[in-house]
Coordinates of C-alpha atoms in Angstrom, one line a residue:
Chain D
M1 CA 0.0 0.0 0.0
I2 CA 1.4 3.4 -1.0
E3 CA 1.1 6.2 1.5
I4 CA 0.1 9.5 -0.1
P5 CA 1.5 12.5 1.9
S6 CA -1.2 14.9 3.0
I7 CA -0.9 18.3 1.5
D8 CA -2.1 21.3 3.4
L9 CA -3.4 23.6 0.7
N10 CA -3.2 26.6 2.9
N11 CA 0.5 26.0 3.4
K12 CA 1.8 27.2 0.0
A13 CA 1.0 30.0 -2.4
L14 CA 2.5 31.4 -5.6
L15 CA 2.6 35.2 -6.4
V16 CA 3.7 36.3 -9.8
V17 CA 4.6 39.9 -10.4
S18 CA 5.9 41.8 -13.4
N19 CA 9.6 42.8 -13.2
T20 CA 8.9 46.0 -15.0
T21 CA 6.7 47.0 -12.0
Y22 CA 8.8 45.6 -9.2
T23 CA 12.5 44.9 -8.9
M24 CA 14.0 41.8 -7.3
Q25 CA 15.2 44.1 -4.5
N26 CA 11.6 45.2 -3.9
V27 CA 10.5 41.6 -3.8
E28 CA 13.3 40.6 -1.4
S29 CA 12.6 43.5 0.9
A30 CA 8.9 42.9 1.0
S31 CA 9.3 39.2 1.6
Y32 CA 11.8 39.7 4.4
R33 CA 9.0 41.2 6.5
F34 CA 7.2 37.9 6.6
T35 CA 10.2 35.6 7.3
G36 CA 8.7 35.1 10.8
F37 CA 5.8 33.3 9.1
A38 CA 7.0 31.8 5.9
S39 CA 10.0 30.9 3.7
F40 CA 10.3 32.2 0.2
N41 CA 11.8 31.3 -3.1
F42 CA 12.2 33.6 -6.0
L43 CA 12.5 32.9 -9.7
E44 CA 13.0 35.7 -12.3
K45 CA 12.3 34.7 -15.8
D46 CA 11.6 37.0 -18.8
T47 CA 9.2 39.7 -17.6
E48 CA 8.1 37.9 -14.4
I49 CA 9.2 37.3 -10.9
K50 CA 7.7 34.2 -9.3
I51 CA 7.5 34.2 -5.5
E52 CA 6.9 30.8 -3.9
I53 CA 5.5 31.2 -0.4
E54 CA 5.6 28.3 2.1
C55 CA 4.3 28.8 5.6
L56 CA 6.4 27.8 8.5
P57 CA 5.0 25.2 10.8
N58 CA 2.7 26.8 13.5
S59 CA 2.6 30.1 11.5
D60 CA -0.1 32.5 12.7
L61 CA -0.8 33.4 9.1
T62 CA -1.9 31.3 6.2
A63 CA -0.2 31.3 2.8
N64 CA -3.2 33.1 1.5
D65 CA -2.9 35.8 4.2
I66 CA 0.8 36.3 3.3
Y67 CA 0.0 36.4 -0.4
H68 CA -2.2 39.5 0.1
L69 CA 0.0 41.1 2.7
L70 CA 3.0 40.7 0.4
K71 CA 1.2 42.4 -2.5
N72 CA 0.5 45.4 -0.3
Q73 CA 4.1 45.4 1.1
L74 CA 5.4 45.4 -2.5
L75 CA 3.6 48.8 -3.0
S76 CA 5.5 50.2 0.1
E77 CA 8.8 48.8 -1.2
S78 CA 8.2 50.4 -4.6
L79 CA 7.5 53.8 -2.9
R80 CA 10.7 53.4 -0.9
Q81 CA 12.6 52.7 -4.1
K82 CA 11.1 55.9 -5.6
I83 CA 12.2 57.9 -2.5
A84 CA 15.8 56.5 -2.7
D85 CA 16.0 57.3 -6.4
Q86 CA 14.7 60.8 -6.1
T87 CA 16.8 61.8 -3.0
E88 CA 20.2 60.3 -3.7
T89 CA 21.8 63.7 -4.3
E90 CA 20.2 65.3 -1.3
R91 CA 21.3 62.4 1.0
N92 CA 24.9 62.8 -0.2
L93 CA 24.8 66.6 0.3
I94 CA 23.4 66.3 3.8
L95 CA 26.1 63.8 4.8
A96 CA 28.7 66.0 3.1
Y97 CA 27.5 69.0 5.2
A98 CA 27.4 66.9 8.3
F99 CA 31.0 65.7 8.0
S100 CA 32.6 68.8 6.5
N101 CA 35.2 70.6 8.6
T102 CA 35.4 67.7 11.1
A103 CA 38.5 65.8 12.0
L104 CA 36.8 62.7 10.6
V105 CA 37.3 64.0 7.0
K106 CA 40.8 65.2 6.1
Chain S
M1 CA -6.2 93.1 16.4
A2 CA -3.9 96.0 15.8
L3 CA -1.0 93.6 15.5
M4 CA -2.9 91.5 13.0
K5 CA -3.3 94.5 10.8
R6 CA 0.4 94.8 10.4
F7 CA 0.6 91.4 8.8
K8 CA -0.9 90.2 5.5
S9 CA -3.1 87.2 5.7
S10 CA -1.6 83.7 5.0
D11 CA -3.4 83.7 1.6
N12 CA -0.7 86.1 0.5
F13 CA 2.0 83.5 1.0
P14 CA 1.1 80.6 -1.2
V15 CA 3.0 77.4 -0.4
N16 CA 5.2 76.2 -3.3
S17 CA 3.7 73.0 -4.5
E18 CA 6.7 72.3 -6.8
Y19 CA 8.7 70.5 -4.2
K20 CA 11.6 68.0 -4.1
L21 CA 11.7 65.2 -1.6
L22 CA 14.4 65.0 1.0
P23 CA 15.7 61.6 2.1
I24 CA 12.8 60.1 4.2
R25 CA 11.7 56.8 5.6
F26 CA 8.1 55.7 6.4
T27 CA 6.5 53.0 8.6
E28 CA 2.9 52.1 9.2
L29 CA 1.6 53.7 12.5
D30 CA -1.8 52.0 12.4
N31 CA -4.3 50.8 9.8
E32 CA -4.8 54.3 8.3
R33 CA -1.7 56.3 9.0
V34 CA 2.1 56.2 8.4
V35 CA 4.9 57.9 10.2
I36 CA 7.4 59.7 8.0
T37 CA 10.8 60.7 9.4
N38 CA 13.8 62.4 7.8
M39 CA 17.4 61.5 8.3
V40 CA 17.6 63.3 11.7
G41 CA 14.3 62.0 13.1
E42 CA 11.9 64.9 12.5
H43 CA 8.6 63.3 12.0
I44 CA 5.1 63.8 10.6
V45 CA 2.1 61.5 10.7
V46 CA 0.0 61.4 7.4
S47 CA -2.6 59.1 5.8
Q48 CA -1.5 56.3 3.5
D49 CA -3.2 58.2 0.7
S50 CA -1.2 61.4 1.4
L51 CA 2.0 59.4 1.5
N52 CA 1.3 58.0 -2.0
S53 CA 0.5 61.5 -3.3
L54 CA 3.6 62.9 -1.7
I55 CA 5.9 60.5 -3.4
T56 CA 4.2 59.8 -6.7
R57 CA 2.6 63.4 -7.0
S58 CA -0.5 61.7 -8.2
K59 CA -2.8 64.2 -6.3
P60 CA -2.0 67.7 -5.1
L61 CA -1.4 68.0 -1.4
D62 CA -3.3 70.7 0.6
D63 CA -1.4 73.8 1.6
S64 CA -1.4 73.2 5.3
L65 CA 0.2 69.7 4.9
L66 CA 2.7 71.1 2.4
A67 CA 3.7 73.8 4.8
E68 CA 4.2 71.2 7.6
L69 CA 6.3 69.0 5.2
Y70 CA 8.5 72.0 4.4
S71 CA 8.9 72.9 8.0
K72 CA 9.8 69.4 9.1
H73 CA 12.4 69.1 6.2
I74 CA 10.6 66.3 4.5
I75 CA 10.5 68.3 1.3
Y76 CA 12.2 71.4 0.0
D77 CA 12.0 73.7 -3.0
G78 CA 15.0 72.1 -4.8
V79 CA 16.8 75.4 -5.0
S80 CA 17.7 76.6 -1.5
Q81 CA 20.6 74.8 0.2
L82 CA 19.5 75.9 3.6
P83 CA 17.3 72.8 4.4
L84 CA 20.2 70.5 3.4
K85 CA 22.7 72.5 5.6
L86 CA 20.3 72.5 8.6
S87 CA 19.7 68.7 8.2
G88 CA 23.5 68.2 8.0
L89 CA 24.0 70.3 11.1
K90 CA 21.4 68.3 13.0
Y91 CA 22.8 65.0 11.8
R92 CA 26.2 66.1 13.1
T93 CA 24.7 67.0 16.4
K94 CA 23.1 63.6 16.7
I95 CA 26.3 61.7 16.2
A96 CA 28.6 64.2 18.0
R97 CA 29.0 61.7 20.9
L98 CA 31.0 59.4 18.6
K99 CA 34.1 61.6 18.6
N100 CA 34.2 61.3 22.4
F101 CA 34.3 57.5 22.3
T102 CA 33.7 55.7 25.6
A103 CA 32.3 58.0 28.2
L104 CA 30.6 55.5 30.5
H105 CA 32.8 53.1 32.4
M106 CA 31.1 50.5 34.6
V107 CA 33.1 48.9 37.3
V108 CA 32.0 45.7 39.1
T109 CA 33.5 46.1 42.5
T110 CA 32.3 42.6 43.8
L111 CA 30.1 39.7 42.8
R112 CA 29.0 39.3 46.5
C113 CA 25.5 40.3 47.3
D114 CA 23.1 40.0 50.2
Y115 CA 20.1 39.6 48.0
T116 CA 19.0 36.4 46.2
C117 CA 16.9 38.0 43.4
H118 CA 15.1 35.5 41.2
Y119 CA 15.9 37.3 38.0
C120 CA 19.5 38.1 38.8
Q121 CA 21.5 38.0 35.6
V122 CA 24.9 37.5 37.1
S123 CA 26.4 34.7 39.2
R124 CA 26.1 36.6 42.5
Q125 CA 27.9 35.2 45.4
N126 CA 26.8 34.9 49.0
L127 CA 28.0 37.3 51.7
S128 CA 29.9 34.5 53.2
S129 CA 31.9 34.0 50.0
D130 CA 35.6 34.6 50.1
N131 CA 36.2 38.4 49.6
S132 CA 39.6 37.7 47.9
Q133 CA 37.9 35.6 45.3
F134 CA 35.0 37.8 44.3
D135 CA 36.0 41.4 45.1
M136 CA 38.0 43.7 42.9
T137 CA 41.5 44.3 44.4
V138 CA 43.1 47.7 44.6
E139 CA 45.8 46.5 42.1
T140 CA 43.1 45.6 39.6
A141 CA 41.2 48.9 40.3
D142 CA 44.4 50.9 39.5
K143 CA 44.7 49.1 36.2
V144 CA 41.0 49.8 35.5
L145 CA 41.6 53.5 36.2
N146 CA 44.5 53.5 33.8
L147 CA 42.3 52.2 31.1
I148 CA 39.4 54.6 31.9
F149 CA 41.8 57.5 31.6
K150 CA 43.0 56.3 28.2
S151 CA 39.5 57.1 26.8
P152 CA 39.5 60.3 24.8
A153 CA 36.2 61.5 26.4
K154 CA 36.6 64.7 28.3
A155 CA 33.6 63.9 30.4
L156 CA 33.9 60.5 32.1
K157 CA 31.2 58.7 34.0
I158 CA 32.2 55.8 36.3
E159 CA 29.3 53.6 37.4
F160 CA 29.9 51.1 40.2
Q161 CA 28.0 47.8 40.0
G162 CA 27.8 44.4 41.6
G163 CA 26.8 42.0 43.1
E164 CA 26.2 44.6 45.7
S165 CA 28.7 47.3 44.8
L166 CA 28.9 48.9 48.3
L167 CA 30.1 45.7 49.8
N168 CA 33.5 46.7 48.4
F169 CA 33.3 50.3 49.4
D170 CA 37.0 50.5 49.9
V171 CA 37.6 50.0 46.2
I172 CA 34.9 52.6 45.3
K173 CA 36.7 55.1 47.5
H174 CA 40.1 54.2 46.1
I175 CA 38.8 54.7 42.5
V176 CA 37.0 57.9 43.2
L177 CA 39.8 59.6 45.1
N178 CA 42.4 58.7 42.4
A179 CA 40.1 59.6 39.6
E180 CA 39.6 63.0 41.1
I181 CA 43.3 63.6 41.2
R182 CA 43.8 62.5 37.6
A183 CA 40.8 64.4 36.4
E184 CA 42.2 67.6 37.9
T185 CA 45.5 67.1 36.2
E186 CA 44.1 66.1 32.8
G187 CA 41.2 68.5 32.8
R188 CA 38.4 65.9 32.7
N189 CA 34.9 66.2 34.1
M190 CA 34.0 63.3 36.3
Q191 CA 30.6 61.9 37.2
Y192 CA 30.0 58.9 39.5
V193 CA 27.1 56.6 40.0
I194 CA 26.7 53.8 42.5
A195 CA 24.2 51.1 41.5
T196 CA 23.2 49.6 44.8
N197 CA 20.4 47.9 46.7
L198 CA 21.4 50.4 49.5
S199 CA 21.4 47.8 52.4
P200 CA 25.1 48.5 53.3
L201 CA 24.5 52.3 53.3
N202 CA 25.9 54.0 56.4
D203 CA 26.9 57.5 57.4
E204 CA 30.5 57.2 56.1
I205 CA 29.2 56.2 52.7
L206 CA 26.5 59.0 52.7
E207 CA 29.1 61.6 53.6
F208 CA 31.5 60.4 50.9
C209 CA 28.7 60.4 48.3
K210 CA 27.8 63.9 49.2
L211 CA 31.3 65.1 49.1
Y212 CA 32.0 63.7 45.6
R213 CA 28.5 64.4 44.2
I214 CA 28.0 60.7 43.7
Y215 CA 24.6 59.7 42.2
I216 CA 22.8 56.8 43.7
S217 CA 20.8 54.4 41.4
T218 CA 18.8 51.8 43.3
S219 CA 16.1 49.2 42.6
L220 CA 12.5 49.5 43.9
D221 CA 10.3 46.9 42.3
G222 CA 7.1 48.1 44.0
P223 CA 5.2 47.7 47.3
F224 CA 6.8 45.6 50.0
K225 CA 5.1 42.3 49.1
L226 CA 6.1 42.5 45.4
H227 CA 9.6 44.0 46.1
N228 CA 10.4 41.3 48.6
R229 CA 9.0 38.5 46.4
N230 CA 11.1 39.7 43.5
R231 CA 14.2 40.6 45.6
P232 CA 14.4 38.2 48.5
R233 CA 16.9 38.9 51.3
P234 CA 17.6 37.1 54.6
G235 CA 15.2 38.6 57.1
N236 CA 12.7 39.4 54.3
N237 CA 13.3 43.1 55.0
G238 CA 14.7 44.3 51.6
H239 CA 11.8 46.7 51.0
Q240 CA 12.1 48.2 54.5
L241 CA 15.8 48.8 54.1
T242 CA 15.5 50.2 50.6
V243 CA 12.8 52.8 51.4
A244 CA 14.6 53.8 54.6
A245 CA 17.8 54.3 52.7
I246 CA 16.1 56.3 49.9
D247 CA 14.8 58.6 52.7
K248 CA 18.3 59.0 54.1
V249 CA 19.8 59.8 50.7
K250 CA 17.1 62.3 50.0
S251 CA 17.4 64.1 53.3
H252 CA 21.2 64.0 53.5
I253 CA 22.3 64.5 49.9
G254 CA 19.1 65.6 48.1
I255 CA 16.3 64.2 45.9
D256 CA 18.2 65.0 42.8
H257 CA 21.0 62.6 43.7
I258 CA 18.9 59.4 43.7
S259 CA 16.7 57.5 41.3
A260 CA 15.2 54.1 41.2
L261 CA 14.3 51.6 38.6
M262 CA 12.1 48.6 38.6
T263 CA 12.5 45.3 36.9
T264 CA 9.3 43.7 35.5
S265 CA 9.0 40.2 36.7
G266 CA 6.0 38.0 35.6
R267 CA 4.2 38.9 38.9
S268 CA 4.7 42.6 38.4
L269 CA 2.5 42.7 35.3
D270 CA -0.7 42.9 37.4
F271 CA 0.5 45.7 39.6
S272 CA 1.4 48.7 37.4
K273 CA -0.7 51.2 39.5
E274 CA 0.6 49.9 42.8
I275 CA 4.3 50.0 41.6
I276 CA 3.9 53.7 40.5
D277 CA 2.1 54.6 43.7
E278 CA 5.0 53.2 45.7
Y279 CA 7.3 55.6 43.8
I280 CA 5.0 58.5 44.7
K281 CA 4.8 57.4 48.3
N282 CA 8.6 57.5 48.5
G283 CA 8.8 61.0 47.0
L284 CA 10.5 59.9 43.8
H285 CA 9.9 61.9 40.6
A286 CA 11.3 59.4 38.1
I287 CA 10.7 55.8 37.3
F288 CA 12.4 53.5 34.8
L289 CA 10.1 50.8 33.6
R290 CA 12.4 47.9 32.6
P291 CA 11.5 44.5 31.1
L292 CA 13.6 41.4 32.1
S293 CA 16.5 41.1 29.7
P294 CA 17.2 37.8 28.0
Y295 CA 20.7 37.4 29.5
G296 CA 22.7 35.2 31.8
F297 CA 20.9 33.5 34.6
A298 CA 17.5 35.2 34.0
V299 CA 17.4 32.9 31.0
T300 CA 18.8 29.7 32.4
K301 CA 16.5 30.0 35.4
G302 CA 13.5 30.3 33.1
H303 CA 12.3 33.8 34.3
I304 CA 12.5 35.3 30.9
N305 CA 9.9 32.9 29.6
R306 CA 7.2 33.9 32.1
Y307 CA 5.9 36.7 29.8
D308 CA 6.4 37.9 26.3
T309 CA 7.2 41.3 24.8
E310 CA 3.5 41.9 24.0
K311 CA 2.5 41.4 27.6
W312 CA 5.2 43.8 28.7
L313 CA 4.1 46.4 26.2
D314 CA 0.6 46.2 27.6
F315 CA 2.1 46.7 31.0
F316 CA 4.1 49.6 29.8
K317 CA 1.1 51.2 28.1
E318 CA -1.0 50.9 31.2
S319 CA 1.7 52.2 33.4
L320 CA 2.4 55.2 31.2
S321 CA -1.2 56.1 31.0
Y322 CA -1.3 56.1 34.8
I323 CA 1.9 58.1 35.1
I324 CA 0.4 60.7 32.7
E325 CA -2.7 60.8 34.9
V326 CA -0.6 61.3 38.0
N327 CA 1.2 64.2 36.3
K328 CA -2.2 65.8 35.4
Q329 CA -3.1 65.6 39.1
G330 CA -0.1 67.7 39.9
Y331 CA 2.6 65.2 40.9
P332 CA 5.6 65.5 38.5
L333 CA 6.7 61.9 37.6
I334 CA 8.9 61.1 34.6
E335 CA 9.1 57.7 32.9
Q336 CA 12.7 57.6 32.0
Y337 CA 12.8 55.3 29.0
S338 CA 10.0 57.5 27.4
S339 CA 12.1 60.6 28.3
L340 CA 15.1 59.2 26.4
I341 CA 13.0 58.4 23.4
L342 CA 11.1 61.6 23.4
T343 CA 14.4 63.5 23.4
K344 CA 15.3 61.6 20.2
I345 CA 11.9 62.3 18.7
L346 CA 11.5 65.9 19.5
T347 CA 15.1 67.3 19.5
A348 CA 18.3 67.1 17.6
R349 CA 20.0 65.7 20.8
D350 CA 20.9 62.2 21.6
L351 CA 21.5 61.4 25.2
G352 CA 23.8 58.4 24.4
Y353 CA 21.7 55.7 26.0
V354 CA 23.8 52.6 25.3
D355 CA 20.9 50.3 24.1
L356 CA 19.6 52.8 21.5
Q357 CA 22.8 53.6 19.6
S358 CA 23.9 52.8 16.1
P359 CA 26.8 52.1 15.7
A360 CA 26.2 49.9 18.7
G361 CA 26.6 51.6 22.1
A362 CA 28.4 48.5 23.5
M363 CA 32.1 49.5 23.9
I364 CA 31.7 52.8 22.1
S365 CA 29.4 54.4 24.6
G366 CA 29.9 52.2 27.6
I367 CA 32.3 49.5 28.7
I368 CA 32.4 47.3 31.8
Y369 CA 35.3 46.1 34.0
N370 CA 34.5 42.9 35.9
Y371 CA 35.8 42.3 39.5
D372 CA 38.6 40.1 38.1
G373 CA 39.8 42.6 35.5
D374 CA 37.9 41.1 32.6
V375 CA 36.6 43.8 30.2
Y376 CA 33.3 43.4 28.5
A377 CA 31.6 45.4 25.7
S378 CA 28.5 45.9 27.9
D379 CA 26.9 44.8 31.1
E380 CA 24.8 42.4 29.1
A381 CA 28.0 40.9 27.6
R382 CA 29.2 40.3 31.1
M383 CA 25.9 38.6 32.0
Q384 CA 26.2 36.3 28.9
A385 CA 29.8 35.4 30.0
E386 CA 28.4 34.2 33.3
I387 CA 26.7 31.4 31.4
G388 CA 29.7 30.6 29.2
H389 CA 29.2 32.9 26.2
T390 CA 32.4 35.0 26.3
E391 CA 32.3 36.3 22.7
F392 CA 32.2 39.9 23.9
R393 CA 35.0 39.6 26.4
L394 CA 37.4 42.1 25.1
G395 CA 40.4 41.3 27.3
N396 CA 41.7 41.7 30.8
V397 CA 43.2 44.8 32.4
N398 CA 46.0 42.7 33.9
E399 CA 47.0 41.2 30.5
N400 CA 46.0 43.5 27.7
T401 CA 46.7 47.1 26.6
Y402 CA 44.0 49.6 25.9
E403 CA 44.7 49.3 22.2
E404 CA 44.3 45.5 22.3
I405 CA 41.0 45.8 24.2
I406 CA 39.4 48.5 22.1
G407 CA 40.7 46.8 18.9
N408 CA 39.1 43.5 19.8
E409 CA 38.3 42.0 16.4
F410 CA 35.1 40.2 17.2
M411 CA 33.7 43.4 18.7
L412 CA 34.8 45.6 15.8
D413 CA 33.4 43.1 13.3
S414 CA 30.1 43.0 15.3
I415 CA 29.8 46.8 15.3
E416 CA 30.4 46.9 11.6
K417 CA 27.9 44.2 10.7
S418 CA 25.2 45.5 13.0
F419 CA 24.9 49.2 11.8
A420 CA 21.2 49.7 11.8
I421 CA 21.4 51.8 8.6
S422 CA 22.7 48.7 6.8
S423 CA 20.6 46.0 8.5
P424 CA 17.7 44.5 6.6
Q425 CA 14.4 46.2 7.5
C426 CA 16.1 48.7 9.9
T427 CA 17.4 50.6 6.9
D428 CA 13.8 51.3 5.7
C429 CA 12.3 51.8 9.1
A430 CA 11.0 55.3 10.0
F431 CA 12.1 54.7 13.6
L432 CA 15.7 54.2 12.7
P433 CA 16.8 57.7 13.9
Y434 CA 15.4 56.8 17.4
C435 CA 16.5 53.2 17.5
G436 CA 19.8 51.3 17.8
S437 CA 21.6 48.1 17.0
D438 CA 22.3 45.6 19.8
P439 CA 24.7 42.9 18.7
V440 CA 24.9 41.5 22.2
Y441 CA 21.1 41.0 22.4
H442 CA 20.9 39.5 19.0
L443 CA 23.8 37.1 19.5
A444 CA 22.2 36.0 22.8
T445 CA 18.8 35.5 21.3
Q446 CA 19.5 34.5 17.7
N447 CA 23.1 33.5 17.6
D448 CA 23.7 36.3 15.1
V449 CA 24.9 39.8 15.8
V450 CA 22.6 41.4 13.3
G451 CA 19.5 39.2 13.9
N452 CA 16.3 38.8 12.0
K453 CA 14.2 41.8 13.1
Q454 CA 11.0 39.8 12.5
L455 CA 12.0 37.6 15.3
S456 CA 13.6 40.2 17.5
G457 CA 12.1 41.1 20.9
F458 CA 14.4 44.2 20.9
C459 CA 12.7 45.4 17.7
K460 CA 9.2 44.5 18.9
K461 CA 9.6 46.3 22.2
N462 CA 11.1 49.5 20.8
I463 CA 8.8 49.8 17.8
G464 CA 5.9 49.3 20.2
I465 CA 7.1 52.1 22.4
F466 CA 7.9 54.4 19.4
K467 CA 4.4 53.9 18.0
L468 CA 2.8 54.4 21.4
L469 CA 4.7 57.7 22.1
I470 CA 4.1 59.1 18.6
T471 CA 0.4 58.1 18.8
L472 CA 0.1 59.9 22.1
L473 CA 1.9 63.0 20.7
E474 CA -0.5 62.9 17.8
D475 CA -3.9 62.0 19.3
S476 CA -3.9 63.1 22.9
D477 CA -5.4 66.1 24.6
L478 CA -3.2 69.2 25.0
H479 CA -2.3 68.5 28.6
T480 CA -0.9 65.1 27.8
K481 CA 1.1 66.5 24.9
R482 CA 2.5 69.2 27.2
I483 CA 3.5 66.6 29.8
L484 CA 5.2 64.3 27.2
K485 CA 7.0 67.3 25.6
S486 CA 8.3 68.4 29.0
W487 CA 10.0 65.0 29.4
A488 CA 12.3 65.7 26.3
R489 CA 15.6 67.1 27.4
Y490 CA 16.2 70.0 25.1

């Protein structure tokens, strides 16, 4: 008799996003926030990034919960990326003013 | 009215809607709102919708919000360099402490103690233990002093700890007297703190503390039943001795020379009001609400597992609410951890609290010398060493030079790896300017000096407090806001 392993359908989910909308860095940062609940695997191919979500044993969230939370989190990561891109010069200038005329920079 | 006539109405000063963003971070405050901070921690709370509009420019922002964003240096006109220069100046002020290097030097004068506290994080020794085995010797104390005075900081603080530090009062006297002479010669400013349960206090000690302006830091866990349960002592009179000694210090030296802190044991959680009332009863005007730390024997004895961070945050929230109520009724009482954080939130200052520093405060802001001359990066590192984790032992004053101790490779590597600004999640967190990195905590709890912040009790506790304080600053009545703002040290 062959034993068929039971599969918990709530345990896994797959999210596919366009890599023209989100970068791999966005995907990684967004996923990191749920590493207390699930493990992740990423696959980038052509115009897509596939995100495999697998819940940790005893996770308080289901894979479906994480699927939706991750989509929202991607929006935040995308906004963060926009801020970083728009403010690079200002960030460097502020640090330059902060460290100018100190013994730290000769 | 006459005055108003001299000014044009605000309609004559349109807010420039053609803005550029300054470097900012954002984090969700609740379901509807986000906190935005700039590089130096100036903050604003806006709706999620306004955040999207601010960054993507998808919808125009109203003038009052734009004006506030300009004033908080979240945005600027893209032309004037002034906002950049001011932000640079504030950033420089925030990190000014780094050039002073180690200012706080903690000296463990003895491991002996007359108490048997359940949550004690170090391997305290009984009073009957051999002095020569567990007390710091004068010879070691001299070498500790040599090391302390190698620090470039002009202002040095020496904090005596234990065991019960006063059980080796001779070494305290020796260090203070010699430090005074050296400070005079080298032009340093000295401050001293004795962390003590106060039971060995006598007139000689009081007189000495008064003469050398020594600050007393003691523990008061609450009313006598709770205090004595948490902090047992032969004779079951710990509470009685502590409050009597607090009175003596207050009357002999002054109320501004003593403070107390409490440690939250599992049984403390139901007594927030009673604990605070005990501080008021004893005429204290500051309380430090402290959770149990996951170090040393507090972990191996299982006390750390008796409650989780969420329960402690509930306790903190309830306690803070009562403290604010007490202030409203006219009794000034500061919660000290909130005061440290509010200073970071509301001013350009940083008080240098070791746990909330990045780069890590361990070794850079504070360092600890054990009774046997071993040097640790922080008090918590010493506690970890008591259960065999000696990673943060930097050396020994009898064997190593200052350069060898400060140049300890494991420590330097940990500092470099744990910079909050380069740690995953921390780097994007709006609370980064208020928070810190704690490699000792994360090595103790996750066996990794950086640590996964999703699993970090340090992160959960501090974000919980940041959100609570910002919510109170945002949503409370004027009186509450005034009280909280008065706790910031400008």
